[in-house]
PDB file of C-alpha atoms and ligand atoms in Angstrom:
ATOM      1  CA  MET W  24       7.900 -22.090 -18.736  1.00 57.00           C
ATOM      2  CA  GLY W  25       6.312 -18.807 -19.873  1.00 67.00           C
ATOM      3  CA  GLU W  26       7.720 -15.766 -21.614  1.00 79.00           C
ATOM      4  CA  PRO W  27      10.425 -13.767 -19.840  1.00 93.00           C
ATOM      5  CA  ILE W  28       8.775 -11.138 -17.649  1.00 96.00           C
ATOM      6  CA  LEU W  29      12.133  -9.623 -16.639  1.00 98.00           C
ATOM      7  CA  GLN W  30      15.067  -9.052 -18.977  1.00 98.00           C
ATOM      8  CA  VAL W  31      18.364  -7.532 -17.902  1.00 98.00           C
ATOM      9  CA  HIS W  32      20.589  -6.711 -20.881  1.00 98.00           C
ATOM     10  CA  GLY W  33      24.267  -5.797 -20.601  1.00 98.00           C
ATOM     11  CA  VAL W  34      23.975  -4.054 -17.242  1.00 98.00           C
ATOM     12  CA  SER W  35      27.127  -2.579 -15.703  1.00 98.00           C
ATOM     13  CA  LYS W  36      27.363  -0.758 -12.386  1.00 98.00           C
ATOM     14  CA  PHE W  37      30.444   0.979 -11.025  1.00 97.00           C
ATOM     15  CA  PHE W  38      31.190   2.296  -7.563  1.00 96.00           C
ATOM     16  CA  GLY W  39      34.097   4.662  -8.130  1.00 93.00           C
ATOM     17  CA  GLY W  40      36.825   2.490  -9.619  1.00 92.00           C
ATOM     18  CA  LEU W  41      35.127  -0.759  -8.622  1.00 96.00           C
ATOM     19  CA  THR W  42      33.117  -2.719 -11.188  1.00 97.00           C
ATOM     20  CA  ALA W  43      30.263  -4.229  -9.161  1.00 97.00           C
ATOM     21  CA  LEU W  44      28.371  -5.464 -12.251  1.00 98.00           C
ATOM     22  CA  ASP W  45      30.098  -6.163 -15.537  1.00 98.00           C
ATOM     23  CA  ASP W  46      27.841  -6.573 -18.598  1.00 98.00           C
ATOM     24  CA  VAL W  47      25.228  -8.718 -16.852  1.00 98.00           C
ATOM     25  CA  ASP W  48      22.479 -10.517 -18.793  1.00 98.00           C
ATOM     26  CA  PHE W  49      19.729 -12.100 -16.710  1.00 97.00           C
ATOM     27  CA  GLU W  50      16.163 -13.254 -17.373  1.00 97.00           C
ATOM     28  CA  VAL W  51      13.213 -14.478 -15.342  1.00 98.00           C
ATOM     29  CA  SER W  52      10.076 -16.110 -16.744  1.00 96.00           C
ATOM     30  CA  CYS W  53       6.610 -16.394 -15.224  1.00 92.00           C
ATOM     31  CA  GLY W  54       6.225 -19.170 -12.693  1.00 89.00           C
ATOM     32  CA  GLU W  55       9.960 -19.638 -12.311  1.00 96.00           C
ATOM     33  CA  VAL W  56      12.024 -19.591  -9.116  1.00 97.00           C
ATOM     34  CA  VAL W  57      15.527 -18.405 -10.012  1.00 98.00           C
ATOM     35  CA  ALA W  58      18.295 -18.646  -7.444  1.00 97.00           C
ATOM     36  CA  LEU W  59      21.040 -16.040  -7.630  1.00 97.00           C
ATOM     37  CA  LEU W  60      24.247 -17.449  -6.195  1.00 97.00           C
ATOM     38  CA  GLY W  61      27.759 -16.204  -5.629  1.00 96.00           C
ATOM     39  CA  ASP W  62      30.402 -15.524  -3.059  1.00 95.00           C
ATOM     40  CA  ASN W  63      30.345 -12.438  -0.804  1.00 93.00           C
ATOM     41  CA  GLY W  64      30.781  -9.353  -2.943  1.00 94.00           C
ATOM     42  CA  ALA W  65      29.924 -11.155  -6.212  1.00 96.00           C
ATOM     43  CA  GLY W  66      27.338  -8.504  -7.109  1.00 96.00           C
ATOM     44  CA  LYS W  67      24.030 -10.226  -6.238  1.00 96.00           C
ATOM     45  CA  SER W  68      22.554  -7.464  -4.085  1.00 93.00           C
ATOM     46  CA  THR W  69      23.798  -4.814  -6.507  1.00 95.00           C
ATOM     47  CA  LEU W  70      21.992  -6.564  -9.362  1.00 97.00           C
ATOM     48  CA  ILE W  71      18.697  -6.742  -7.505  1.00 95.00           C
ATOM     49  CA  LYS W  72      19.087  -3.129  -6.397  1.00 95.00           C
ATOM     50  CA  CYS W  73      19.453  -2.144 -10.050  1.00 97.00           C
ATOM     51  CA  ILE W  74      16.263  -4.095 -10.805  1.00 97.00           C
ATOM     52  CA  SER W  75      14.329  -2.579  -7.889  1.00 94.00           C
ATOM     53  CA  GLY W  76      15.498   0.965  -8.688  1.00 94.00           C
ATOM     54  CA  VAL W  77      17.731   1.579  -5.680  1.00 92.00           C
ATOM     55  CA  TYR W  78      20.734   1.941  -8.026  1.00 95.00           C
ATOM     56  CA  ARG W  79      20.818   3.219 -11.577  1.00 96.00           C
ATOM     57  CA  PRO W  80      23.190   1.189 -13.780  1.00 97.00           C
ATOM     58  CA  GLU W  81      25.743   3.075 -15.867  1.00 97.00           C
ATOM     59  CA  ARG W  82      25.191   0.783 -18.840  1.00 97.00           C
ATOM     60  CA  GLY W  83      22.545  -1.585 -20.114  1.00 98.00           C
ATOM     61  CA  GLN W  84      18.799  -1.869 -20.053  1.00 98.00           C
ATOM     62  CA  ILE W  85      16.229  -3.537 -17.811  1.00 98.00           C
ATOM     63  CA  ILE W  86      12.805  -4.461 -19.191  1.00 98.00           C
ATOM     64  CA  PHE W  87       9.951  -5.618 -16.984  1.00 98.00           C
ATOM     65  CA  ASP W  88       6.544  -6.676 -18.239  1.00 96.00           C
ATOM     66  CA  GLY W  89       6.964  -4.663 -21.432  1.00 94.00           C
ATOM     67  CA  HIS W  90       8.278  -1.501 -19.718  1.00 95.00           C
ATOM     68  CA  VAL W  91      11.843  -0.199 -19.836  1.00 97.00           C
ATOM     69  CA  ILE W  92      12.477   0.391 -16.131  1.00 97.00           C
ATOM     70  CA  THR W  93      16.171   1.375 -16.216  1.00 96.00           C
ATOM     71  CA  GLY W  94      16.540   4.474 -14.042  1.00 90.00           C
ATOM     72  CA  HIS W  95      12.978   4.404 -12.684  1.00 95.00           C
ATOM     73  CA  THR W  96      12.486   5.161  -8.999  1.00 92.00           C
ATOM     74  CA  PRO W  97      11.841   2.361  -6.474  1.00 89.00           C
ATOM     75  CA  MET W  98       8.257   3.649  -6.096  1.00 86.00           C
ATOM     76  CA  GLU W  99       7.600   3.489  -9.824  1.00 92.00           C
ATOM     77  CA  ILE W 100       9.046  -0.014  -9.997  1.00 93.00           C
ATOM     78  CA  ARG W 101       6.958  -1.197  -7.049  1.00 88.00           C
ATOM     79  CA  GLY W 102       3.966   0.296  -8.806  1.00 88.00           C
ATOM     80  CA  LEU W 103       4.676  -1.930 -11.814  1.00 92.00           C
ATOM     81  CA  GLY W 104       4.628  -5.002  -9.589  1.00 92.00           C
ATOM     82  CA  ILE W 105       8.168  -5.815  -8.434  1.00 93.00           C
ATOM     83  CA  GLU W 106       8.287  -6.337  -4.665  1.00 89.00           C
ATOM     84  CA  THR W 107      11.692  -6.715  -3.065  1.00 87.00           C
ATOM     85  CA  ILE W 108      12.067  -8.245   0.358  1.00 82.00           C
ATOM     86  CA  TYR W 109      15.409  -7.182   1.756  1.00 73.00           C
ATOM     87  CA  GLN W 110      17.114  -8.931   4.568  1.00 60.00           C
ATOM     88  CA  ASP W 111      16.355  -6.011   6.864  1.00 58.00           C
ATOM     89  CA  LEU W 112      12.816  -6.181   5.463  1.00 59.00           C
ATOM     90  CA  ALA W 113      11.931  -2.484   5.458  1.00 62.00           C
ATOM     91  CA  LEU W 114       8.996  -3.148   7.754  1.00 67.00           C
ATOM     92  CA  ALA W 115       7.916  -0.771  10.507  1.00 70.00           C
ATOM     93  CA  GLU W 116       8.768  -2.336  13.850  1.00 72.00           C
ATOM     94  CA  ASN W 117       6.326  -0.274  15.888  1.00 77.00           C
ATOM     95  CA  LEU W 118       3.252  -0.769  13.736  1.00 79.00           C
ATOM     96  CA  ASP W 119       0.956  -3.780  13.766  1.00 80.00           C
ATOM     97  CA  VAL W 120       0.633  -6.395  11.026  1.00 80.00           C
ATOM     98  CA  GLY W 121      -2.191  -4.645   9.162  1.00 81.00           C
ATOM     99  CA  ALA W 122      -0.397  -1.327   9.086  1.00 80.00           C
ATOM    100  CA  ASN W 123       2.702  -3.044   7.726  1.00 76.00           C
ATOM    101  CA  VAL W 124       0.856  -4.756   4.888  1.00 79.00           C
ATOM    102  CA  PHE W 125      -0.500  -1.326   3.937  1.00 77.00           C
ATOM    103  CA  LEU W 126       2.724   0.571   4.617  1.00 74.00           C
ATOM    104  CA  GLY W 127       2.930   3.602   2.329  1.00 70.00           C
ATOM    105  CA  LYS W 128      -0.575   2.897   0.995  1.00 70.00           C
ATOM    106  CA  GLU W 129      -2.661   3.293   4.171  1.00 71.00           C
ATOM    107  CA  LYS W 130      -6.420   3.015   3.966  1.00 73.00           C
ATOM    108  CA  LYS W 131      -8.112   6.160   5.291  1.00 72.00           C
ATOM    109  CA  ARG W 132     -11.677   6.752   6.426  1.00 73.00           C
ATOM    110  CA  ARG W 133     -13.353   9.877   7.720  1.00 71.00           C
ATOM    111  CA  TRP W 134     -14.058  10.119  11.413  1.00 72.00           C
ATOM    112  CA  LEU W 135     -17.475  11.729  11.986  1.00 68.00           C
ATOM    113  CA  GLY W 136     -17.505  12.122   8.226  1.00 71.00           C
ATOM    114  CA  LEU W 137     -14.872  14.821   8.555  1.00 71.00           C
ATOM    115  CA  PHE W 138     -11.365  14.037   9.657  1.00 74.00           C
ATOM    116  CA  PRO W 139      -9.288  11.503   7.734  1.00 74.00           C
ATOM    117  CA  ILE W 140      -7.974   8.746   9.997  1.00 75.00           C
ATOM    118  CA  THR W 141      -6.388   5.401   9.145  1.00 76.00           C
ATOM    119  CA  ASP W 142      -8.854   2.527   8.962  1.00 80.00           C
ATOM    120  CA  ASP W 143      -7.041   0.021  11.162  1.00 82.00           C
ATOM    121  CA  GLU W 144      -9.896  -2.498  11.260  1.00 84.00           C
ATOM    122  CA  PHE W 145     -10.119  -2.636   7.466  1.00 84.00           C
ATOM    123  CA  MET W 146      -6.350  -3.073   7.134  1.00 82.00           C
ATOM    124  CA  ARG W 147      -6.306  -5.854   9.738  1.00 84.00           C
ATOM    125  CA  ARG W 148      -9.192  -7.719   8.090  1.00 85.00           C
ATOM    126  CA  GLU W 149      -7.630  -7.515   4.649  1.00 84.00           C
ATOM    127  CA  SER W 150      -4.218  -8.547   6.005  1.00 83.00           C
ATOM    128  CA  GLU W 151      -5.744 -11.522   7.772  1.00 85.00           C
ATOM    129  CA  GLN W 152      -7.218 -12.728   4.479  1.00 83.00           C
ATOM    130  CA  ALA W 153      -3.886 -12.277   2.696  1.00 79.00           C
ATOM    131  CA  LEU W 154      -2.105 -14.272   5.422  1.00 80.00           C
ATOM    132  CA  ASP W 155      -4.803 -16.975   5.376  1.00 80.00           C
ATOM    133  CA  LYS W 156      -4.322 -17.387   1.647  1.00 72.00           C
ATOM    134  CA  LEU W 157      -0.681 -18.170   2.368  1.00 69.00           C
ATOM    135  CA  ASP W 158      -1.664 -20.461   5.232  1.00 71.00           C
ATOM    136  CA  ILE W 159       0.140 -18.295   7.758  1.00 72.00           C
ATOM    137  CA  HIS W 160      -1.292 -17.847  11.215  1.00 75.00           C
ATOM    138  CA  ILE W 161      -0.126 -15.035  13.420  1.00 78.00           C
ATOM    139  CA  PRO W 162      -1.690 -15.168  16.892  1.00 78.00           C
ATOM    140  CA  SER W 163      -2.797 -11.547  16.939  1.00 79.00           C
ATOM    141  CA  LEU W 164      -2.682  -9.100  14.089  1.00 78.00           C
ATOM    142  CA  ARG W 165      -2.611  -6.353  16.692  1.00 81.00           C
ATOM    143  CA  GLN W 166       0.915  -7.418  17.536  1.00 79.00           C
ATOM    144  CA  LYS W 167       3.579  -4.905  16.731  1.00 82.00           C
ATOM    145  CA  LEU W 168       6.198  -6.241  14.343  1.00 77.00           C
ATOM    146  CA  VAL W 169       8.940  -6.052  16.970  1.00 79.00           C
ATOM    147  CA  ASN W 170       7.103  -8.799  18.890  1.00 80.00           C
ATOM    148  CA  LEU W 171       6.999 -11.221  15.962  1.00 78.00           C
ATOM    149  CA  SER W 172       9.578 -13.844  15.101  1.00 74.00           C
ATOM    150  CA  GLY W 173      11.848 -13.467  12.082  1.00 71.00           C
ATOM    151  CA  GLY W 174       9.792 -16.013  10.148  1.00 73.00           C
ATOM    152  CA  GLN W 175       6.520 -14.273  10.961  1.00 77.00           C
ATOM    153  CA  ARG W 176       7.996 -11.003   9.757  1.00 78.00           C
ATOM    154  CA  GLN W 177       9.113 -12.610   6.511  1.00 76.00           C
ATOM    155  CA  ALA W 178       5.565 -13.881   6.159  1.00 78.00           C
ATOM    156  CA  VAL W 179       4.137 -10.388   6.673  1.00 81.00           C
ATOM    157  CA  ALA W 180       6.515  -9.026   4.016  1.00 81.00           C
ATOM    158  CA  ILE W 181       5.452 -11.767   1.598  1.00 79.00           C
ATOM    159  CA  ALA W 182       1.748 -11.242   2.426  1.00 81.00           C
ATOM    160  CA  ARG W 183       2.207  -7.577   1.599  1.00 82.00           C
ATOM    161  CA  ALA W 184       3.746  -8.449  -1.753  1.00 81.00           C
ATOM    162  CA  ILE W 185       0.869 -10.828  -2.558  1.00 78.00           C
ATOM    163  CA  TYR W 186      -1.818  -8.414  -1.390  1.00 81.00           C
ATOM    164  CA  TRP W 187      -0.561  -5.754  -3.786  1.00 80.00           C
ATOM    165  CA  ASN W 188      -0.508  -8.269  -6.630  1.00 78.00           C
ATOM    166  CA  ALA W 189       3.233  -8.476  -7.122  1.00 88.00           C
ATOM    167  CA  LYS W 190       4.227  -9.846 -10.514  1.00 93.00           C
ATOM    168  CA  LEU W 191       7.792 -10.583  -9.397  1.00 95.00           C
ATOM    169  CA  ILE W 192       9.111 -11.105  -5.880  1.00 93.00           C
ATOM    170  CA  ILE W 193      12.781 -10.686  -5.059  1.00 94.00           C
ATOM    171  CA  MET W 194      14.150 -12.054  -1.781  1.00 90.00           C
ATOM    172  CA  ASP W 195      17.662 -11.211  -0.643  1.00 87.00           C
ATOM    173  CA  GLU W 196      18.767 -13.856   1.891  1.00 83.00           C
ATOM    174  CA  PRO W 197      15.294 -14.442   3.314  1.00 77.00           C
ATOM    175  CA  THR W 198      16.234 -17.369   5.523  1.00 74.00           C
ATOM    176  CA  ALA W 199      19.672 -16.291   6.748  1.00 71.00           C
ATOM    177  CA  ALA W 200      18.473 -15.137  10.167  1.00 66.00           C
ATOM    178  CA  LEU W 201      15.724 -17.694  10.694  1.00 69.00           C
ATOM    179  CA  GLY W 202      15.316 -20.839  12.763  1.00 70.00           C
ATOM    180  CA  VAL W 203      14.801 -24.168  11.014  1.00 76.00           C
ATOM    181  CA  PRO W 204      10.951 -24.277  11.168  1.00 73.00           C
ATOM    182  CA  GLU W 205      10.764 -20.691   9.948  1.00 72.00           C
ATOM    183  CA  GLN W 206      13.162 -21.408   7.092  1.00 79.00           C
ATOM    184  CA  ARG W 207      10.873 -24.228   5.998  1.00 81.00           C
ATOM    185  CA  LYS W 208       7.887 -21.911   6.127  1.00 78.00           C
ATOM    186  CA  VAL W 209       9.576 -19.393   3.852  1.00 81.00           C
ATOM    187  CA  LEU W 210      10.528 -22.173   1.428  1.00 88.00           C
ATOM    188  CA  ASP W 211       6.911 -23.372   1.463  1.00 87.00           C
ATOM    189  CA  LEU W 212       5.805 -19.829   0.701  1.00 84.00           C
ATOM    190  CA  ILE W 213       8.145 -19.717  -2.280  1.00 90.00           C
ATOM    191  CA  ARG W 214       6.564 -22.940  -3.569  1.00 91.00           C
ATOM    192  CA  THR W 215       3.092 -21.445  -3.077  1.00 86.00           C
ATOM    193  CA  LEU W 216       4.158 -18.406  -5.104  1.00 87.00           C
ATOM    194  CA  ARG W 217       5.352 -20.640  -7.919  1.00 90.00           C
ATOM    195  CA  GLN W 218       2.017 -22.487  -7.932  1.00 89.00           C
ATOM    196  CA  GLN W 219       0.356 -19.101  -8.309  1.00 86.00           C
ATOM    197  CA  GLN W 220       2.676 -18.422 -11.297  1.00 89.00           C
ATOM    198  CA  ILE W 221       4.430 -15.566  -9.460  1.00 91.00           C
ATOM    199  CA  PRO W 222       8.142 -15.649 -10.307  1.00 95.00           C
ATOM    200  CA  VAL W 223      10.706 -15.354  -7.522  1.00 96.00           C
ATOM    201  CA  ILE W 224      14.368 -14.350  -7.502  1.00 97.00           C
ATOM    202  CA  LEU W 225      15.975 -15.920  -4.450  1.00 95.00           C
ATOM    203  CA  ILE W 226      19.405 -14.917  -3.205  1.00 94.00           C
ATOM    204  CA  SER W 227      20.753 -17.505  -0.808  1.00 91.00           C
ATOM    205  CA  HIS W 228      24.021 -18.926   0.444  1.00 89.00           C
ATOM    206  CA  THR W 229      22.210 -22.045   1.656  1.00 89.00           C
ATOM    207  CA  MET W 230      22.760 -24.679  -1.017  1.00 92.00           C
ATOM    208  CA  GLN W 231      20.098 -26.992   0.357  1.00 90.00           C
ATOM    209  CA  ASP W 232      17.416 -24.271   0.107  1.00 91.00           C
ATOM    210  CA  VAL W 233      18.448 -23.520  -3.429  1.00 93.00           C
ATOM    211  CA  MET W 234      18.396 -27.189  -4.440  1.00 95.00           C
ATOM    212  CA  ASP W 235      14.980 -27.577  -2.776  1.00 93.00           C
ATOM    213  CA  VAL W 236      13.084 -24.716  -4.410  1.00 96.00           C
ATOM    214  CA  ALA W 237      14.889 -23.242  -7.417  1.00 97.00           C
ATOM    215  CA  ASP W 238      14.054 -24.143 -11.032  1.00 97.00           C
ATOM    216  CA  ARG W 239      17.236 -22.511 -12.285  1.00 98.00           C
ATOM    217  CA  MET W 240      20.470 -21.302 -10.714  1.00 98.00           C
ATOM    218  CA  VAL W 241      22.424 -18.286 -11.914  1.00 98.00           C
ATOM    219  CA  VAL W 242      25.914 -17.935 -10.479  1.00 97.00           C
ATOM    220  CA  MET W 243      27.742 -14.603 -10.264  1.00 97.00           C
ATOM    221  CA  ARG W 244      31.424 -14.095  -9.693  1.00 97.00           C
ATOM    222  CA  ARG W 245      33.220 -10.743  -9.498  1.00 96.00           C
ATOM    223  CA  GLY W 246      30.323  -8.875 -11.075  1.00 97.00           C
ATOM    224  CA  ARG W 247      29.784 -11.277 -13.976  1.00 97.00           C
ATOM    225  CA  VAL W 248      27.299 -14.060 -14.601  1.00 98.00           C
ATOM    226  CA  VAL W 249      29.438 -17.196 -14.853  1.00 97.00           C
ATOM    227  CA  ALA W 250      26.798 -19.939 -15.000  1.00 96.00           C
ATOM    228  CA  ASN W 251      23.136 -20.505 -15.725  1.00 97.00           C
ATOM    229  CA  VAL W 252      22.147 -24.014 -14.671  1.00 97.00           C
ATOM    230  CA  PRO W 253      18.704 -25.658 -14.862  1.00 97.00           C
ATOM    231  CA  ARG W 254      17.740 -27.572 -11.710  1.00 96.00           C
ATOM    232  CA  ARG W 255      17.948 -30.981 -13.399  1.00 96.00           C
ATOM    233  CA  GLU W 256      21.619 -30.386 -14.247  1.00 97.00           C
ATOM    234  CA  ALA W 257      22.561 -28.846 -10.913  1.00 96.00           C
ATOM    235  CA  THR W 258      24.528 -30.507  -8.160  1.00 96.00           C
ATOM    236  CA  VAL W 259      25.874 -28.797  -5.058  1.00 96.00           C
ATOM    237  CA  ASP W 260      29.353 -29.767  -6.172  1.00 95.00           C
ATOM    238  CA  LEU W 261      28.980 -28.119  -9.585  1.00 96.00           C
ATOM    239  CA  LEU W 262      27.448 -24.939  -8.147  1.00 96.00           C
ATOM    240  CA  VAL W 263      30.218 -24.613  -5.576  1.00 95.00           C
ATOM    241  CA  LYS W 264      32.815 -24.968  -8.324  1.00 95.00           C
ATOM    242  CA  TYR W 265      31.241 -22.109 -10.243  1.00 96.00           C
ATOM    243  CA  ILE W 266      30.956 -19.999  -7.099  1.00 95.00           C
ATOM    244  CA  ILE W 267      34.622 -20.364  -6.213  1.00 93.00           C
ATOM    245  CA  GLY W 268      35.751 -20.091  -9.832  1.00 91.00           C
ATOM    246  CA  ALA W 269      37.080 -23.625 -10.231  1.00 84.00           C
ATOM    247  CA  GLU W 270      34.813 -24.347 -13.201  1.00 72.00           C
ATOM    248  CA  GLU W 271      34.554 -22.349 -16.422  1.00 63.00           C
ATOM    249  CA  MET W 272      31.151 -21.776 -18.000  1.00 54.00           C
ATOM    250  CA  ALA W 273      30.086 -24.761 -20.089  1.00 49.00           C
TER     251      ALA W 273
HETATM  252  N1  LIG G 213      27.039   1.324  -2.118  1.00 97.72           N
HETATM  253  C1  LIG G 213      28.217   0.809  -2.440  1.00 97.72           C
HETATM  254  N2  LIG G 213      29.329   1.588  -2.549  1.00 97.72           N
HETATM  255  C2  LIG G 213      30.522   1.072  -2.900  1.00 97.72           C
HETATM  256  N3  LIG G 213      30.726  -0.227  -3.169  1.00 97.72           N
HETATM  257  C3  LIG G 213      29.680  -1.062  -3.082  1.00 97.72           C
HETATM  258  C4  LIG G 213      28.372  -0.590  -2.713  1.00 97.72           C
HETATM  259  N4  LIG G 213      27.530  -1.648  -2.730  1.00 97.72           N
HETATM  260  C5  LIG G 213      28.263  -2.712  -3.053  1.00 97.72           C
HETATM  261  N5  LIG G 213      29.547  -2.372  -3.282  1.00 97.72           N
HETATM  262  C6  LIG G 213      30.614  -3.280  -3.716  1.00 97.72           C
HETATM  263  O1  LIG G 213      30.158  -3.950  -4.877  1.00 97.72           O
HETATM  264  C7  LIG G 213      30.551  -5.318  -4.845  1.00 97.72           C
HETATM  265  C8  LIG G 213      29.307  -6.195  -4.932  1.00 97.72           C
HETATM  266  O2  LIG G 213      28.599  -6.091  -3.715  1.00 97.72           O
HETATM  267  P1  LIG G 213      27.195  -6.796  -3.458  1.00 97.72           P
HETATM  268  O3  LIG G 213      26.627  -6.225  -2.226  1.00 97.72           O
HETATM  269  O4  LIG G 213      26.380  -6.716  -4.691  1.00 97.72           O
HETATM  270  O5  LIG G 213      27.637  -8.311  -3.215  1.00 97.72           O
HETATM  271  P2  LIG G 213      26.768  -9.596  -2.857  1.00 97.72           P
HETATM  272  O6  LIG G 213      26.968 -10.578  -3.948  1.00 97.72           O
HETATM  273  O7  LIG G 213      25.383  -9.189  -2.535  1.00 97.72           O
HETATM  274  O8  LIG G 213      27.513 -10.146  -1.571  1.00 97.72           O
HETATM  275  P3  LIG G 213      26.930 -10.802  -0.196  1.00 97.72           P
HETATM  276  O9  LIG G 213      26.716 -12.243  -0.491  1.00 97.72           O
HETATM  277  O10 LIG G 213      28.062 -10.610   0.759  1.00 97.72           O
HETATM  278  O11 LIG G 213      25.690 -10.072   0.198  1.00 97.72           O
HETATM  279  C9  LIG G 213      31.347  -5.512  -3.580  1.00 97.72           C
HETATM  280  O12 LIG G 213      32.711  -5.418  -3.903  1.00 97.72           O
HETATM  281  C10 LIG G 213      30.912  -4.360  -2.702  1.00 97.72           C
HETATM  282  O13 LIG G 213      31.940  -3.978  -1.828  1.00 97.72           O
HETATM  283 MG1  LIG G 214      24.237  -9.172  -0.797  1.00 97.72          MG
END
């Protein structure tokens, strides 16, 4: 395993009187798939939102790829190479696949050498190559996102992350709303990312998914990290005990 590319040191986040994150330490190394586990309300989404810049922690420091990113904006953090795929995906339903891969970074050309217009053909061609690389086939890239299945949308979100050379991909419950074949596809994509040395943080309540793809499991409970378990030591039974608080940290 490589050097840590992400280091979270002593991060705390409060919402009014509620402590959502309590002195959290967390690391991810290159080429590693880390599962983030915990019961509802444990603080998983809050932690990744602190990493992706949606929330600013009250205490602690986050370092990514040599940069202190604590308090940076989501745009700045995306610019450094962290792509977060939220459950609601933040894709544009009424645009086609190409436009979604380029969302916020549209390619323009000049019509008649004068007026800037978006270069849809270029964006579709590039998107097709990105999807091919991931072995994903979408019948027509002219399809609007609303007409794609949940799994195809996940794939578009992942293709976008790859196209823009993400150095870390965070997925919050990527398979929760998917059918079985689509879930497998997303898990295959996570394995492809690992082969390409791109680290992934995977939040999932599905133990089987976690056991299938994760190299390491970090369990949160009531805003604290309560376990950090390498895959070879993990069993569903042990993880569940940590999640429900029946096992103290070894
Ligand atoms: N914007 C917010 N304002 C106030 N409280 C919040 C906010 N976001 C989260 N919380 C609270 O912080 C705690 C952690 O929530 P978080 O969403 O991080 O949990 P989670 O581990 O992602 O849970 P789930 O598995 O249900 O998605 C919860 O008690 C939640 O109610
Ligand atoms: Mg959550």
